[in-house]
Short mmCIF file of C-alpha atoms and ligand atoms in Angstrom, two decimals:
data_model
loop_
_atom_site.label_atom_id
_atom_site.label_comp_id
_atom_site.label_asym_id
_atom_site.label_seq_id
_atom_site.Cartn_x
_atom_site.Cartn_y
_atom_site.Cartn_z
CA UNK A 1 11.67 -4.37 -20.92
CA UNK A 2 10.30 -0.66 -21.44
CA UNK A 3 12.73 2.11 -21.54
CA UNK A 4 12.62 5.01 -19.24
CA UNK A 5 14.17 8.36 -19.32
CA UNK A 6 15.05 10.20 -15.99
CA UNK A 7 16.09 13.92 -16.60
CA UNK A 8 17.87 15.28 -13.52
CA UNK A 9 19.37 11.53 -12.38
CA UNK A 10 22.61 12.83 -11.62
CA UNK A 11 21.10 14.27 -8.34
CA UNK A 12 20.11 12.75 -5.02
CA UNK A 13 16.63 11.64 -5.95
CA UNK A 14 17.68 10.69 -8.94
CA UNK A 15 20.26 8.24 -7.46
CA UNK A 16 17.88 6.68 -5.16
CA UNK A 17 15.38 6.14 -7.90
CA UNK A 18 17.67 4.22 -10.05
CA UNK A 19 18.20 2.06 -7.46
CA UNK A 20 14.93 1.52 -6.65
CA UNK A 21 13.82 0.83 -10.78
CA UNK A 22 16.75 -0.81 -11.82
CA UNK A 23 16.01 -4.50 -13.30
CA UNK A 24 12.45 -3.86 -13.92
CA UNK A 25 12.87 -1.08 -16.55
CA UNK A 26 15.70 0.17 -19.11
CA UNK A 27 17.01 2.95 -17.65
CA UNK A 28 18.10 6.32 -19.94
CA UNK A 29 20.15 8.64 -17.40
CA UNK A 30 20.00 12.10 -18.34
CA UNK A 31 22.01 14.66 -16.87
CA UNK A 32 24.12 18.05 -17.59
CA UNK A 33 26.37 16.36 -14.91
CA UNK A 34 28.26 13.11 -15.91
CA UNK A 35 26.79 9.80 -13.93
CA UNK A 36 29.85 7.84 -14.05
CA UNK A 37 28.74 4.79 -11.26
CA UNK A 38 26.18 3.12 -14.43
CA UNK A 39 25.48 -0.37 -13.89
CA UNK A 40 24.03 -3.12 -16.37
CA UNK A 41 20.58 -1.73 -17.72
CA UNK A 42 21.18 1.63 -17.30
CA UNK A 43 22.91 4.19 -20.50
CA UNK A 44 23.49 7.81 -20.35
CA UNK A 45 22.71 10.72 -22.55
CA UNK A 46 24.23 14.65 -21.70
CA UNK A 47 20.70 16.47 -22.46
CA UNK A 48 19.92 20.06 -21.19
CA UNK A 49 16.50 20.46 -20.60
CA UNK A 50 16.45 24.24 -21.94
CA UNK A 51 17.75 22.25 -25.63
CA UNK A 52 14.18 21.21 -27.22
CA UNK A 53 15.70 19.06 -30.10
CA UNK A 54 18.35 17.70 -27.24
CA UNK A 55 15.23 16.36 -25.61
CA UNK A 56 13.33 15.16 -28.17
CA UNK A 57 16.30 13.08 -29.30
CA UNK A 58 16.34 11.69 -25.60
CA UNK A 59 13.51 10.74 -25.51
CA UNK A 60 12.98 8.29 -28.77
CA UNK A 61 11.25 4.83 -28.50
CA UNK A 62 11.22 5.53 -24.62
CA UNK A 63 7.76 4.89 -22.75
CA UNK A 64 7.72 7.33 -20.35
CA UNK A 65 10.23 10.22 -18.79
CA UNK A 66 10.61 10.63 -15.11
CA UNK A 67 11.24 14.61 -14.98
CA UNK A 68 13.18 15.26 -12.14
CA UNK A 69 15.53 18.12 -14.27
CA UNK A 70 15.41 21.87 -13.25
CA UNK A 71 16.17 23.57 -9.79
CA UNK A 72 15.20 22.07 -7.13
CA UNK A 73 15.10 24.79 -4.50
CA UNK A 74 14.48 28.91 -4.90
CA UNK A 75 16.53 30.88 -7.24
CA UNK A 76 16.58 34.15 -9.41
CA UNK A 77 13.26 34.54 -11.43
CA UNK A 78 16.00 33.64 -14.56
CA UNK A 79 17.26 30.35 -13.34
CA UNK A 80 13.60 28.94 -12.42
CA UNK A 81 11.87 30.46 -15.87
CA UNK A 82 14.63 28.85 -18.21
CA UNK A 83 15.33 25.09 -15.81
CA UNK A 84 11.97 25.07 -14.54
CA UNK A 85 9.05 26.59 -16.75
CA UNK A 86 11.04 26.24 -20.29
CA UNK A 87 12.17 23.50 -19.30
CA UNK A 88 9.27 21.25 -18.20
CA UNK A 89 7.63 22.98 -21.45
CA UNK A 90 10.31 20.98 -23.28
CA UNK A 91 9.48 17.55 -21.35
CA UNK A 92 5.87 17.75 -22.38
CA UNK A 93 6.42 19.26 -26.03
CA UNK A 94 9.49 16.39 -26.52
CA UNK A 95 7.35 13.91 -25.25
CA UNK A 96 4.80 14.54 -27.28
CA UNK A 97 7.31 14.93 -30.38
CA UNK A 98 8.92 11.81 -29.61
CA UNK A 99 5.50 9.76 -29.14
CA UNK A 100 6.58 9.12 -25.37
CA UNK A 101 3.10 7.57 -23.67
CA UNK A 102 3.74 8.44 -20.08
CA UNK A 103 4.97 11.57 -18.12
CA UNK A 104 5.95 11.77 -14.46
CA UNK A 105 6.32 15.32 -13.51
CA UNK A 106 8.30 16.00 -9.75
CA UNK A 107 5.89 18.53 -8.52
CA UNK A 108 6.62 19.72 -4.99
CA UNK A 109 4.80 20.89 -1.45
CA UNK A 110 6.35 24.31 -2.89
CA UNK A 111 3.19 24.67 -5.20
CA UNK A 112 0.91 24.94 -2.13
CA UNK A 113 3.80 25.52 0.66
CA UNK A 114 1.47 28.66 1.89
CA UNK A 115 -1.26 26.58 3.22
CA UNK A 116 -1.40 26.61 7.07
CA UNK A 117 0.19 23.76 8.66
CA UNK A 118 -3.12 23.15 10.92
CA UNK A 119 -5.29 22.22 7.67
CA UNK A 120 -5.31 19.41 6.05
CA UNK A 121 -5.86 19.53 1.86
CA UNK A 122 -6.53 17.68 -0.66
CA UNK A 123 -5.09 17.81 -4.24
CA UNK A 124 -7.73 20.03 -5.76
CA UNK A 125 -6.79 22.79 -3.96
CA UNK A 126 -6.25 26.11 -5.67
CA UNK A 127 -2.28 26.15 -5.55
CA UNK A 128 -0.65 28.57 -2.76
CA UNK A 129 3.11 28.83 -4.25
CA UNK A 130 6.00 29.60 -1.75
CA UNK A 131 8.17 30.46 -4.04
CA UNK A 132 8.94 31.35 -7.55
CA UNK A 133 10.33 27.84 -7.40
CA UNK A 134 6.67 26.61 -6.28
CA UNK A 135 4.91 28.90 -8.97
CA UNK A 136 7.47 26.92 -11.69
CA UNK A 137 6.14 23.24 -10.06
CA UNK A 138 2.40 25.10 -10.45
CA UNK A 139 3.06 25.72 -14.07
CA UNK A 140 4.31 22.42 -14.82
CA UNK A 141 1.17 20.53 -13.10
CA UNK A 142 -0.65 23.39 -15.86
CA UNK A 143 1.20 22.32 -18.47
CA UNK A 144 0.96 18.84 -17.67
CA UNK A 145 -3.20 18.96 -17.66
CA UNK A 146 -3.09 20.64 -21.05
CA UNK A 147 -0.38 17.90 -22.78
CA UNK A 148 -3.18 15.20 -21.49
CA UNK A 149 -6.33 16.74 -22.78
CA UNK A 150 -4.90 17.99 -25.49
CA UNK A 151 -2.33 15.92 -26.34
CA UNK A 152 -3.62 12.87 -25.06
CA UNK A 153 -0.12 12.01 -22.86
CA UNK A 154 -0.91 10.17 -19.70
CA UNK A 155 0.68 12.08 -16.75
CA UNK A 156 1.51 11.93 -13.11
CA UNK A 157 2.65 15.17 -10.92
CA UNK A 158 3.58 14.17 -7.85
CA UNK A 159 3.73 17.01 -5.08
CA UNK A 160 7.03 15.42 -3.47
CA UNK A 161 7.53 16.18 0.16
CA UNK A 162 10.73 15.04 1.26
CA UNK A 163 12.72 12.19 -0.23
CA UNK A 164 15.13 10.92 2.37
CA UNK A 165 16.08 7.68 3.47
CA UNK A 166 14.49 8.92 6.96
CA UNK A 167 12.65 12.40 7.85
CA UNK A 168 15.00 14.91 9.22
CA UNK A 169 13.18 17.07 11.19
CA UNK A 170 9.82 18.33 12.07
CA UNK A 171 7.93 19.11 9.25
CA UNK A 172 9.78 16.47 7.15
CA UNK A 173 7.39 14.24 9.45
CA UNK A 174 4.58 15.52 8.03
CA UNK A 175 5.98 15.33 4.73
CA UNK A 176 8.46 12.38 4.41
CA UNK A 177 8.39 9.87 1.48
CA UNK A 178 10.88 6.91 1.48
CA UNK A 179 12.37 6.33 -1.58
CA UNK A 180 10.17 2.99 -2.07
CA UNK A 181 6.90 4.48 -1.66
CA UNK A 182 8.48 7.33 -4.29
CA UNK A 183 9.12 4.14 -6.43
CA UNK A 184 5.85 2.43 -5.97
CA UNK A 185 3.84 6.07 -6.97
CA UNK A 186 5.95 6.86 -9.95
CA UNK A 187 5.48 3.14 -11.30
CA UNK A 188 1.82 3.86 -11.38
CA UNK A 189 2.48 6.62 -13.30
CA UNK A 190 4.18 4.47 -15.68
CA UNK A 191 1.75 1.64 -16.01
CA UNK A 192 -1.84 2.66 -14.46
CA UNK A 193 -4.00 1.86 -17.63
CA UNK A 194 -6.64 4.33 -16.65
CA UNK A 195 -4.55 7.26 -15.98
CA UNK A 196 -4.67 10.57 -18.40
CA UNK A 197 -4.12 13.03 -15.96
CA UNK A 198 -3.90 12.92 -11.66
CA UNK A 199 -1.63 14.75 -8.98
CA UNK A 200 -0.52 12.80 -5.81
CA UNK A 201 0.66 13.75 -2.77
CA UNK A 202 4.58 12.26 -2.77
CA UNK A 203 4.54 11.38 0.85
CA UNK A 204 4.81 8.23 3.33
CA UNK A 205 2.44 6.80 5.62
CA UNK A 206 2.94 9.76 7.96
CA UNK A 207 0.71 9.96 10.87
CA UNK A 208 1.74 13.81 10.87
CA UNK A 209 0.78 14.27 7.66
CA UNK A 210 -1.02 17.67 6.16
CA UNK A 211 -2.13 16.08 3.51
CA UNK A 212 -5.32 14.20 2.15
CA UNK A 213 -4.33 11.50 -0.53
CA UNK A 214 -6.96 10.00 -1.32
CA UNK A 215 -6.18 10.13 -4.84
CA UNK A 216 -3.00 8.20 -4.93
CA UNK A 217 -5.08 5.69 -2.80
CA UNK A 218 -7.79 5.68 -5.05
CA UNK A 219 -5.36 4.76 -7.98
CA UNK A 220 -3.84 1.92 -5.85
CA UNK A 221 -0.96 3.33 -3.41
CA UNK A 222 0.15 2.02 -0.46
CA UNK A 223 2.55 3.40 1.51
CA UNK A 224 5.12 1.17 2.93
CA UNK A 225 6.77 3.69 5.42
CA UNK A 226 5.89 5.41 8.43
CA UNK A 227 7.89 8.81 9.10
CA UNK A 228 6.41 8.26 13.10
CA UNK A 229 8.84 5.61 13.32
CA UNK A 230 11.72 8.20 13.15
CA UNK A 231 9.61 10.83 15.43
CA UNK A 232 11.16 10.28 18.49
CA UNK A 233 14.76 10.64 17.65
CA UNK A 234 13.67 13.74 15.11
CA UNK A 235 11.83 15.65 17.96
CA UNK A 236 14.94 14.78 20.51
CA UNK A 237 17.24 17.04 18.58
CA UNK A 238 14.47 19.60 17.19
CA UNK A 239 15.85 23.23 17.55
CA UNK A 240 13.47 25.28 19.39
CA UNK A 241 11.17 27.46 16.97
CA UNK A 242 9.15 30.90 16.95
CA UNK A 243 5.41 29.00 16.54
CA UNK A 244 4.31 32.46 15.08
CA UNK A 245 7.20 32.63 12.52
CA UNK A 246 6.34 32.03 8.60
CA UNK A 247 8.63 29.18 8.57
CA UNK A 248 6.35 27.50 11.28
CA UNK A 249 2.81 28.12 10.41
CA UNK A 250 3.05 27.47 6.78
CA UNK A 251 3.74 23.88 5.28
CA UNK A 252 6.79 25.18 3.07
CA UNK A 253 8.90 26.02 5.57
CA UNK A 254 11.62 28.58 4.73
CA UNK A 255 10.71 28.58 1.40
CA UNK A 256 7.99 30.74 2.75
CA UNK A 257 10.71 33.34 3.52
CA UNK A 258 13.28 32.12 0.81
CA UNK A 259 14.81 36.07 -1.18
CA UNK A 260 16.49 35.24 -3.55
CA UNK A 261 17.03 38.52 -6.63
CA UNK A 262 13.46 39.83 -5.13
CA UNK A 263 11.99 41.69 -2.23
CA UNK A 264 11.55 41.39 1.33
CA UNK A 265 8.64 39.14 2.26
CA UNK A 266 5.75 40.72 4.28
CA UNK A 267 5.17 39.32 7.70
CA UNK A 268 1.94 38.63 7.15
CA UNK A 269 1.62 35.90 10.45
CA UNK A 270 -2.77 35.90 10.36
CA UNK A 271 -3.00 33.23 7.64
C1 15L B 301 11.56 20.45 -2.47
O1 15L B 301 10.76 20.65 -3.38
C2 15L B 301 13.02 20.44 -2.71
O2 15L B 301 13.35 19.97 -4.00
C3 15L B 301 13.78 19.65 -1.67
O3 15L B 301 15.14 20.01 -1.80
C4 15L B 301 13.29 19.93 -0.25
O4 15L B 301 13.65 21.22 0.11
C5 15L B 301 11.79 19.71 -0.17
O5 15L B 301 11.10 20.41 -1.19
C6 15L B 301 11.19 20.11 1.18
O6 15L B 301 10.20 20.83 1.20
O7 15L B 301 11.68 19.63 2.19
#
């Protein structure tokens, strides 16, 4: 059975991946936080991403590294350059230390969260960043393209909408993945044989969706989950909403107004 590393498993994604790769991979938890519920098949490792060596020791004789470590939501410029930019830098240079095949980064909507809700785009899009949190996920997709061609490391971003065991509101029907269809993209990642270097969408079957995937269908995905399921109920308890507001026009949401250690953001409405 192959071993895989997941950086960042103590958190909420990170729990419902384990469940969902558990028994068809050896799992290597990493974590600043302690992950004390570890079941058969699964060991864990204290590794802080901003530690190079402390990541290139993680990663030894793994095949591939799940890199869900960092922030995962807007902070001061300080907190997203060391979690986010150094460390992803250390996931790809450790990985490549380490002779680790196979890198799956967690990119977010956040790298293109200022694209209008009323377009649809693909993943070749020049990235629109919400957020110094969304320029960090922008960098790592970078990074990642350079530790491929260079490097020759075979690696998936996913641009994750939502993971949730059901959407929970709005524009998390748009952008929705269930934790299987998360799964299902990220073991593609690990095993496509073709793959050097692709970005996904890291979303459902969502009818509501604002994005084209036609590269995570090309390389074999198929949703199993349909956020329109849930729409009813979601829309039943919907606040109401200024149309014309940032939050509402953009895909990120209120990352597109998110101040955190900067400056007020201009209320630029006209797209
Ligand atoms: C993300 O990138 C965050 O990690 C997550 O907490 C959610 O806020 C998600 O985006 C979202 O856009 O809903």
């Amino acid at each position: 059975m192959k071993t895989i590393v997941i950086t960042g498993a103590a958190g909420d994604v990170g729990a419902r991946l384990r469940e969902e790769l558990r028994g068809k991979y050896r799992l290597r938890l990493a974590d600043i936080r302690p992950i004390s519920d570890r079941v058969a098949g699964e060991t864990f490792i204290n590794a802080d991403v901003t530690d190079l060596n402390a990541m290139t020791a993680l990663m030894r004789e793994a095949h591939g590294v799940i890199a869900l470590g960092g922030e995962s939501r807007e902070h001061q410029w300080q907190r997203i350059l060391e979690r986010n930019i150094i460390g992803m830098y250390h996931h790809y240079e450790a990985a490549r230390q380490a002779g680790v095949e196979r890198v799956i980064f967690a990119s977010s909507n956040h790298a293109v969260g200022f694209y209008r809700r009323d377009e649809t785009i693909p993943v070749d899009v020049t990235v629109r960043p919400d957020s110094r949190y969304g320029v960090s996920k922008a960098f790592g997709e970078a990074a990642g393209s350079l530790y491929a061609h260079k490097y020759g490391l075979r690696i998936l971003c996913i641009r994750i909408g939502n993971v949730a065991d059901a959407p929970v509101d709005k524009r998390r029907l748009a952008i929705w993945i269930s934790p299987r269809d998360l799964a299902q993209l990220i073991t593609i990642g690990l095993e496509h044989p073709d793959l050097r270097f692709e970005i996904v969408y890291g979303a459902s079957n969502n009818k509501r969706s604002w994005w084209d995937n036609s590269n995570a269908h090309r390389l074999g995905y198929v949703p199993q989950d349909h956020s329109e399921d849930y729409a009813g109920a979601v829309l039943a308890r919907e606040p109401a909403t200024d149309p014309g507001s940032l939050p509402e026009l953009y895909q990120g949401g209120d990352f597109t107004e998110a101040e955190i250690g900067g400056g007020q953001p201009a209320a630029n409405k006209s797209g």
